[in-house]
CSV table of C-alpha atoms and ligand atoms in Angstrom, one decimal:
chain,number,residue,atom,x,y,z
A,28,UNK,CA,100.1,44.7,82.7
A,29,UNK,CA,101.6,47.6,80.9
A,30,UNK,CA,100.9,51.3,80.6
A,31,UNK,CA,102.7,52.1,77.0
A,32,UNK,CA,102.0,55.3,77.2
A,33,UNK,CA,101.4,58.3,80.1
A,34,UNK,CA,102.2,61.2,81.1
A,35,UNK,CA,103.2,61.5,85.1
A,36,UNK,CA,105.6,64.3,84.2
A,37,UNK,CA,102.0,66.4,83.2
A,38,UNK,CA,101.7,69.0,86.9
A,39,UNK,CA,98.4,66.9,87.7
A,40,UNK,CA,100.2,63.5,88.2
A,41,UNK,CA,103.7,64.7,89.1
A,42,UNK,CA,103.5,65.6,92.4
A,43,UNK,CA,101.3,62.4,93.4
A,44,UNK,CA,103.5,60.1,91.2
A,45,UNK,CA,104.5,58.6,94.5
A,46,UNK,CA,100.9,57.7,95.1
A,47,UNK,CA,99.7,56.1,91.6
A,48,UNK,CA,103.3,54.2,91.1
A,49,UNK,CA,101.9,52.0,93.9
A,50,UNK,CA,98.0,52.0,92.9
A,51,UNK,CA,98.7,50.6,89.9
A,52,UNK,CA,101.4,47.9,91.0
A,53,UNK,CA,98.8,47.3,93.4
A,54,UNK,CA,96.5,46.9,89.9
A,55,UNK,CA,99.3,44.7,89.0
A,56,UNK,CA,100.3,47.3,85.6
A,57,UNK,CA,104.1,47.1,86.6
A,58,UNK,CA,105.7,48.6,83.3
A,59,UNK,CA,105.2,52.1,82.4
A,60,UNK,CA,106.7,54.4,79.7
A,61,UNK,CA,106.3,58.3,80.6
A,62,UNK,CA,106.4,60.2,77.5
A,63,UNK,CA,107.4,63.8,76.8
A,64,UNK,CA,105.8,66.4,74.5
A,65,UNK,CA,108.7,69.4,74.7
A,66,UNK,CA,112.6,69.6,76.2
A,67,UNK,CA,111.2,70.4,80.0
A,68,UNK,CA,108.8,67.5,80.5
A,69,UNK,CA,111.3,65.1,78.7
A,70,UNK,CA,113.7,65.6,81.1
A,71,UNK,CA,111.3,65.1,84.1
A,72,UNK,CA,110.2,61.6,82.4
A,73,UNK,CA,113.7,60.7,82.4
A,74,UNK,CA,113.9,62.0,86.1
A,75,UNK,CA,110.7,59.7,87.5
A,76,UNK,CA,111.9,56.6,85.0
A,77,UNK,CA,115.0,57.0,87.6
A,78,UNK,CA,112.6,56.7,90.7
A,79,UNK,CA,110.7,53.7,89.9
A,80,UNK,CA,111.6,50.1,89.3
A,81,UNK,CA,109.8,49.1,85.6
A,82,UNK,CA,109.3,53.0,84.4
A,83,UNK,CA,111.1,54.1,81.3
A,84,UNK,CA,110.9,57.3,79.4
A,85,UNK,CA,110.5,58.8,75.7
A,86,UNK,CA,112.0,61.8,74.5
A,87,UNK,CA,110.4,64.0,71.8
A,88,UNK,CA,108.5,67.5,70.4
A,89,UNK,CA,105.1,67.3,70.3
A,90,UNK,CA,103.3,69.0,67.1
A,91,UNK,CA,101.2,71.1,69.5
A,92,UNK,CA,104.3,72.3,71.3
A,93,UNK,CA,106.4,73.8,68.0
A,94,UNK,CA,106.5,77.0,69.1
A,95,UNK,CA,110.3,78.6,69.2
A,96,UNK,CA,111.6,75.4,69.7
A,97,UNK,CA,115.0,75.7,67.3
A,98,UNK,CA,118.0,73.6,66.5
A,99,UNK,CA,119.5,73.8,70.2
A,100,UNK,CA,115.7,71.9,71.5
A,101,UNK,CA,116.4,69.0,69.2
A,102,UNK,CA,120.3,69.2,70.4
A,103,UNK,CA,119.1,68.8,73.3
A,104,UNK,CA,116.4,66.1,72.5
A,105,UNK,CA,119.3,64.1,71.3
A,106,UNK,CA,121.5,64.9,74.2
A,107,UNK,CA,118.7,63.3,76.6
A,108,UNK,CA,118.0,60.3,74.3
A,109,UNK,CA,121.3,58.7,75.6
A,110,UNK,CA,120.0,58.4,79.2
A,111,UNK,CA,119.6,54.2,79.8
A,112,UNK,CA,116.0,54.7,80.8
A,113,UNK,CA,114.8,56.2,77.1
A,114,UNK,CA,113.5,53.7,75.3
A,115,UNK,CA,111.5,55.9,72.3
A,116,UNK,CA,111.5,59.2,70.7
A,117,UNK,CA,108.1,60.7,71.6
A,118,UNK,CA,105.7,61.9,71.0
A,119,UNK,CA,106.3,63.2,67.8
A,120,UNK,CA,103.9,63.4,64.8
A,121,UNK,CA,101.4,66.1,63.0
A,122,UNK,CA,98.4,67.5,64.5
A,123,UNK,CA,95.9,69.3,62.3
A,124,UNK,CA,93.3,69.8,64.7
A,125,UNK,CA,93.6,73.0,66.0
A,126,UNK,CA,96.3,73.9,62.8
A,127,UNK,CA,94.6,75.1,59.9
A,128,UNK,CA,97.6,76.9,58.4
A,129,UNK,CA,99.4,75.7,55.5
A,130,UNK,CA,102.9,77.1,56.7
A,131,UNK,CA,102.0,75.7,60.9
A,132,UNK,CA,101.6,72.4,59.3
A,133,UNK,CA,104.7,72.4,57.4
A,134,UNK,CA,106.5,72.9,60.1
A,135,UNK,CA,104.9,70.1,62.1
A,136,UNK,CA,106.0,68.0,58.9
A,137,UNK,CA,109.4,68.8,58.9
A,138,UNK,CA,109.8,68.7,62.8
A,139,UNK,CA,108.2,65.1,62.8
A,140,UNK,CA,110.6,63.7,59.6
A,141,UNK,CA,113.7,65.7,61.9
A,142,UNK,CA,112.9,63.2,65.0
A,143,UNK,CA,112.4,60.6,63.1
A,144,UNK,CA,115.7,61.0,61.6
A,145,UNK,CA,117.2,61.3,65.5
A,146,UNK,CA,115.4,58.0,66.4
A,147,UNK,CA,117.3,56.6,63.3
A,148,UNK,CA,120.4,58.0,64.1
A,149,UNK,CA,120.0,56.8,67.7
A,150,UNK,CA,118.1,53.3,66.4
A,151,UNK,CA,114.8,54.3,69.0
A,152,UNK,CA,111.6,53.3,68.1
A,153,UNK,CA,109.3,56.0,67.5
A,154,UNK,CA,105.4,57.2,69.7
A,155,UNK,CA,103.6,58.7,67.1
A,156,UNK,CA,100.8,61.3,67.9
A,157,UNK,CA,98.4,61.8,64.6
A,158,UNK,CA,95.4,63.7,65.2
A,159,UNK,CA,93.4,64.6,62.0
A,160,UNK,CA,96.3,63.8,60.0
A,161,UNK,CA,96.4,60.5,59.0
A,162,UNK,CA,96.9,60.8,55.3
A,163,UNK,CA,100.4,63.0,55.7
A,164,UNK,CA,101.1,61.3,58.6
A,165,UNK,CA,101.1,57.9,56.4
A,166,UNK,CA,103.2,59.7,53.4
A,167,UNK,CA,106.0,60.9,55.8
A,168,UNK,CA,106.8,57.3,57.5
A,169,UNK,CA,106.8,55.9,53.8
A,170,UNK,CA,109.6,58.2,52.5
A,171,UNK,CA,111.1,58.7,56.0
A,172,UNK,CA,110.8,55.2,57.4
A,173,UNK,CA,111.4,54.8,61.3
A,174,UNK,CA,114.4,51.9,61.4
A,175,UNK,CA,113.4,50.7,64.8
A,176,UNK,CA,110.0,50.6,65.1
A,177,UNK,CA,106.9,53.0,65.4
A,178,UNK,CA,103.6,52.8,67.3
A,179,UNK,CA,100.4,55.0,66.3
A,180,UNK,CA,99.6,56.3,70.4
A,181,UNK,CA,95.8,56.5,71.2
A,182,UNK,CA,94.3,55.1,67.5
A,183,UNK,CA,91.1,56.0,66.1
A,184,UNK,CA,91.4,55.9,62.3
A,185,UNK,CA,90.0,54.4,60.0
A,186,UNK,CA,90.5,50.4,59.8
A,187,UNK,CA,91.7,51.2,56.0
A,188,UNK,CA,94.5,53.4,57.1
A,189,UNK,CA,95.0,51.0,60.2
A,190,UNK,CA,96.2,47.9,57.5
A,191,UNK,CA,98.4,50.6,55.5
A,192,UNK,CA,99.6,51.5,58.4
A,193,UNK,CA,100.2,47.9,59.9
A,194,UNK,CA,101.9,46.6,56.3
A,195,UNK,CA,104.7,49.5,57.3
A,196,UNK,CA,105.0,47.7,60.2
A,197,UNK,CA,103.5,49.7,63.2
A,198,UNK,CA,102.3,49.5,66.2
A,199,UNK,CA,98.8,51.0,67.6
A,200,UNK,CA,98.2,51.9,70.7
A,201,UNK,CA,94.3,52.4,72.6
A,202,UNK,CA,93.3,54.2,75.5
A,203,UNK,CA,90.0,54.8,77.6
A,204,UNK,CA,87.9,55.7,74.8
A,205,UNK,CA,87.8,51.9,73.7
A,206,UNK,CA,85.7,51.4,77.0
A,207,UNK,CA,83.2,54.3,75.4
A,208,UNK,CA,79.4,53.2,74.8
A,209,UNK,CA,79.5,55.2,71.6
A,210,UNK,CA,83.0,55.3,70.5
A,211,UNK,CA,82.4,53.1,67.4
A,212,UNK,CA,85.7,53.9,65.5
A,213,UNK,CA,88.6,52.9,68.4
A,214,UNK,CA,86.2,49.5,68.9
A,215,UNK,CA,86.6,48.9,65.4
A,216,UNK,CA,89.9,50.0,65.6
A,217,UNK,CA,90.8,47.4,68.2
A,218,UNK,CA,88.8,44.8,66.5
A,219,UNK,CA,91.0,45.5,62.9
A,220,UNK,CA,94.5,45.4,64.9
A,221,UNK,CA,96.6,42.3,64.5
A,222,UNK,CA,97.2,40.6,67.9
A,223,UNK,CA,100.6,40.9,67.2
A,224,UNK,CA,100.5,45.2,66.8
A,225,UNK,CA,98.5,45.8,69.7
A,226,UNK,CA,99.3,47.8,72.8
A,227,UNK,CA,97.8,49.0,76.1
A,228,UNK,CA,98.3,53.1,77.1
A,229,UNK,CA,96.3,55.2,79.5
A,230,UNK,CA,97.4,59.0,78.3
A,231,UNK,CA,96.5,60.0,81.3
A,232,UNK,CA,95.8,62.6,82.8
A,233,UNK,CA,94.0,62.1,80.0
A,234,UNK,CA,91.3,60.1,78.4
A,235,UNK,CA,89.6,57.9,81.2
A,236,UNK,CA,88.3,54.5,80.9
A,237,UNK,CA,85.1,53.7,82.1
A,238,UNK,CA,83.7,54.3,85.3
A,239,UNK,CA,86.1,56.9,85.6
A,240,UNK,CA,85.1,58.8,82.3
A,241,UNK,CA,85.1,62.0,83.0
A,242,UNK,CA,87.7,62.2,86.1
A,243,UNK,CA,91.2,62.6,85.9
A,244,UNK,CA,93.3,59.0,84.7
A,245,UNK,CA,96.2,57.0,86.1
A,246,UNK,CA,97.7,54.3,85.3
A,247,UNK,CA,96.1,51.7,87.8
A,248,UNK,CA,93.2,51.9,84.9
A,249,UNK,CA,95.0,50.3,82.3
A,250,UNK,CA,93.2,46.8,84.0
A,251,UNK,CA,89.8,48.7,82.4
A,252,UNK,CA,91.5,49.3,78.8
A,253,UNK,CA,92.6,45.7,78.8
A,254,UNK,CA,89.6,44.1,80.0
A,255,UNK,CA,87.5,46.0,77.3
A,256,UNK,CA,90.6,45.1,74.3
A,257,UNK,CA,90.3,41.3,75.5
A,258,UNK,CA,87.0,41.5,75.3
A,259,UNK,CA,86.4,43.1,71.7
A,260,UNK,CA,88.9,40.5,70.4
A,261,UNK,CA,87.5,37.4,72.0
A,262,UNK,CA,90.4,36.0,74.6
A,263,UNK,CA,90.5,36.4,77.9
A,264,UNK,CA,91.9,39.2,79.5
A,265,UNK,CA,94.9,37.1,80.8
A,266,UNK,CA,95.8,35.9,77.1
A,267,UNK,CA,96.0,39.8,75.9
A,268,UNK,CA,98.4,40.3,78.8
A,269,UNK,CA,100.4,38.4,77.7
A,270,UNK,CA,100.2,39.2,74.3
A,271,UNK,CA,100.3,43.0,74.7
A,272,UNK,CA,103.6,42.5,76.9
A,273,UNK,CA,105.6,40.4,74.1
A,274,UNK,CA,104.3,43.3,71.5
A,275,UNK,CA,105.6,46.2,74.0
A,276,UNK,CA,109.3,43.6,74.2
A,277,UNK,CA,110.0,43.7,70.9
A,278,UNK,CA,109.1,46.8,70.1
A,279,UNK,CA,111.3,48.6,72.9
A,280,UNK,CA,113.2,45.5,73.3
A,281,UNK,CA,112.7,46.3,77.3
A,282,UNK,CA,113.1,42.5,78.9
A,283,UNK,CA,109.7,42.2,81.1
B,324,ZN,ZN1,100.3,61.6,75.1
């Protein structure tokens, strides 16, 4: 199994990382990519993917994380993205949520279309983060299209946007809140995904699966996300394994 997307670099989870690289191999989730939201935490993914057998890293500015980052961050973005052990450029994207101003969102734009013009240059696949954004999110990747590959991290849109988004060819990637009673839009989210787009992620610290709703996440509880994602598409959990892992290949072209 495969956690496509978490963040041991995040203070919670760093100094333990010791501790939940073996819980989840114990799990049997052996493949991990630690992803970075600003310069510092990128390059402490790229230090734990060179700790751990199977962990890899992504290397990106997140929308929420804008502030005086300048040319010299995404020289240095680029400067990290040559490490062996980067695999993406992430996360990158738009996040409205807690943006309301015209000006804050233009700059999320044209940090996100920057990056994705690095991951060209570099010919990275892309970790998208899109939170209340979906429409400008979708116009950006048509005019600036990622060359090697995109995924859509933690997915709840709307199954509409979902096959736009899967005709540009992306990715989407589901966390704990497919294992939510009430969380009707990642379930349908999950049920609308082509088998052949579909990936496993954690987020943690963030985001926890059921039973563990409400504490902090690892990785060991991808075998939760998986379970639920087998089940809301009808195979059996061994099957999506499977299936998740060749996505997470060619998409990273990591050999597993
Ligand atoms: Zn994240």
């Amino acid at each position: 199994m495969l956690d496509s997307h978490c963040h041991w670099n995040d203070d919670t989870l760093y100094p333990e990382r010791n501790e939940i690289f073996k819980r989840a191999v114990e799990a049997g989730v052996t493949t991990f990519l630690v992803v970075g939201w600003d310069v510092a935490s990128s390059k402490k993914a790229i230090e734990i993917a060179h700790e751990f057998p199977g962990v890899y890293a992504a290397v990106g500015i997140h929308p929420e994380n804008l502030e005086g980052c300048d040319d010299h961050s995404l020289e240095e973005i680029r400067r990290l993205s040559f490490d062996p052990k980067v695999i993406a450029i992430g996360e990158i994207g738009l996040d409205y949520h807690w943006f309301s101003e015209e000006t804050e969102r233009q700059k999320q734009q044209t940090w996100f279309i920057r990056q994705i013009a690095l991951a060209n240059e570099r010919n990275l696949p892309i970790s998208i983060h899109a939170r209340d954004a979906s429409q400008d999110t979708y116009d950006i990747l048509v005019e600036h299209r990622p060359n090697a590959g995109a995924v859509l991290h933690c997915y709840s849109g709307s199954p509409e946007m979902e096959e736009r988004f899967a005709k540009l060819g992306l990715y989407f990637g589901f966390d704990g809140p497919i294992t939510y009673k009430n969380a009707a839009n990642p379930k349908a989210a999950v049920q609308a995904c082509p088998l052949d787009r579909i990936l496993t992620e954690t987020d943690c610290p963030y985001l926890s699966p059921v039973p563990y709703r409400g504490q902090r996440n690892e990785s060991s509880h991808i075998v939760e996300i998986l379970n639920a994602m087998a089940s809301l598409k009808g195979i059996p959990p061994k099957a999506m394994e499977e299936n998740v892992a060749n996505n997470f290949m060619n998409l990273f072209h990591v050999k597993l």
